Amino acid sequence: MRLRTSSVLRLIRPSIVTDVKSTRPFVCASCRRFSVLNRPPPKYDAHVPLTLAERTALTLGSGVLSFLNPRRGDMIAAFGELTAQPYFINRLRNIMLADTTGRRILRDRPRMSSSTIPLSYLSKLPSNTVGAAFYTWLEREHLEQDTRAAVRYIDDEECAYVMQRYRESHDFYHAVTGLPTMREGEVALKAFEFANTRLPMTGLAVASVFTLKPAEKRRFWETYGPWAFRNGTHSHDVINVYWEEELETDVQELRNRLGIEQPPDLRAIRKAERDKRKAAKAAEETIIP
């Protein structure tokens, strides 16, 4: 006996529905990528979003490499960014938001480079100005302006700019204090920055004082360490300085306004001690028959 067409459809329809439902999860699962590999989209140009595992591994690795090799600028930059969030960089942003000039900096988002602060302009400024001090420091240390890496690992876009601003302002701290870029000078400046900004990376940099030579350690503990912590703690927040607007300001006037005492000339002290050692050695050689 032949079944009617409608009867046949009624018989097979349940199995069709069941088969479709049973295969749907399999099809979707095969098309969907594993969720751990789904990296969130970047929030700004240089941003590199990281998973928790990646962030932990990079923090530990960059911290160890930064301590073992202070010349690894890439690792120092990465460690600085990874340890600054979430608390420390948010604190620095809040300091800027609480200050009139800091708010203007966050609104304007200025960037410091050779194109925005050209050397041709700096070289023509009077010798007592902030810009001239910056130019003289760059020439003496044989440095260029465009050496600061872009922030990559801070997730919040505004906080990333705060870190970028700190990074680009670092050379101005050198210029205003007069501290050189040799390791002894960098340790002293990082101690000042740690007391002023509380960024963990600057504190780790201070720990490298234990790798300095005995004479350098002595100078740090006796002179530059106390200077750094005293001035960093009591001076105004240097993150709120609009450096682009202070280039023609008298550098001593700016130091007074910020509450920063200029430390003893480290290069002059090192030279005097070298000359003293040479003179003592020469005296010994003349005595020996």
GROMACS .gro file of N, CA and C in nm, residues 26-33:
model
   24
   26PHE      N    1   2.780   2.098   1.682
   26PHE     CA    2   2.904   2.051   1.620
   26PHE      C    3   2.952   2.149   1.514
   27VAL      N    4   2.858   2.198   1.433
   27VAL     CA    5   2.895   2.292   1.327
   27VAL      C    6   2.946   2.422   1.386
   28CYS      N    7   2.878   2.475   1.488
   28CYS     CA    8   2.919   2.602   1.549
   28CYS      C    9   3.054   2.588   1.619
   29ALA      N   10   3.074   2.476   1.686
   29ALA     CA   11   3.200   2.457   1.757
   29ALA      C   12   3.317   2.451   1.660
   30SER      N   13   3.295   2.390   1.544
   30SER     CA   14   3.404   2.378   1.448
   30SER      C   15   3.436   2.511   1.382
   31CYS      N   16   3.338   2.603   1.378
   31CYS     CA   17   3.359   2.733   1.313
   31CYS      C   18   3.412   2.838   1.409
   32ARG      N   19   3.392   2.815   1.539
   32ARG     CA   20   3.431   2.916   1.636
   32ARG      C   21   3.576   2.895   1.680
   33ARG      N   22   3.656   3.003   1.679
   33ARG     CA   23   3.795   2.993   1.721
   33ARG      C   24   3.804   2.982   1.873
   0.00000   0.00000   0.00000
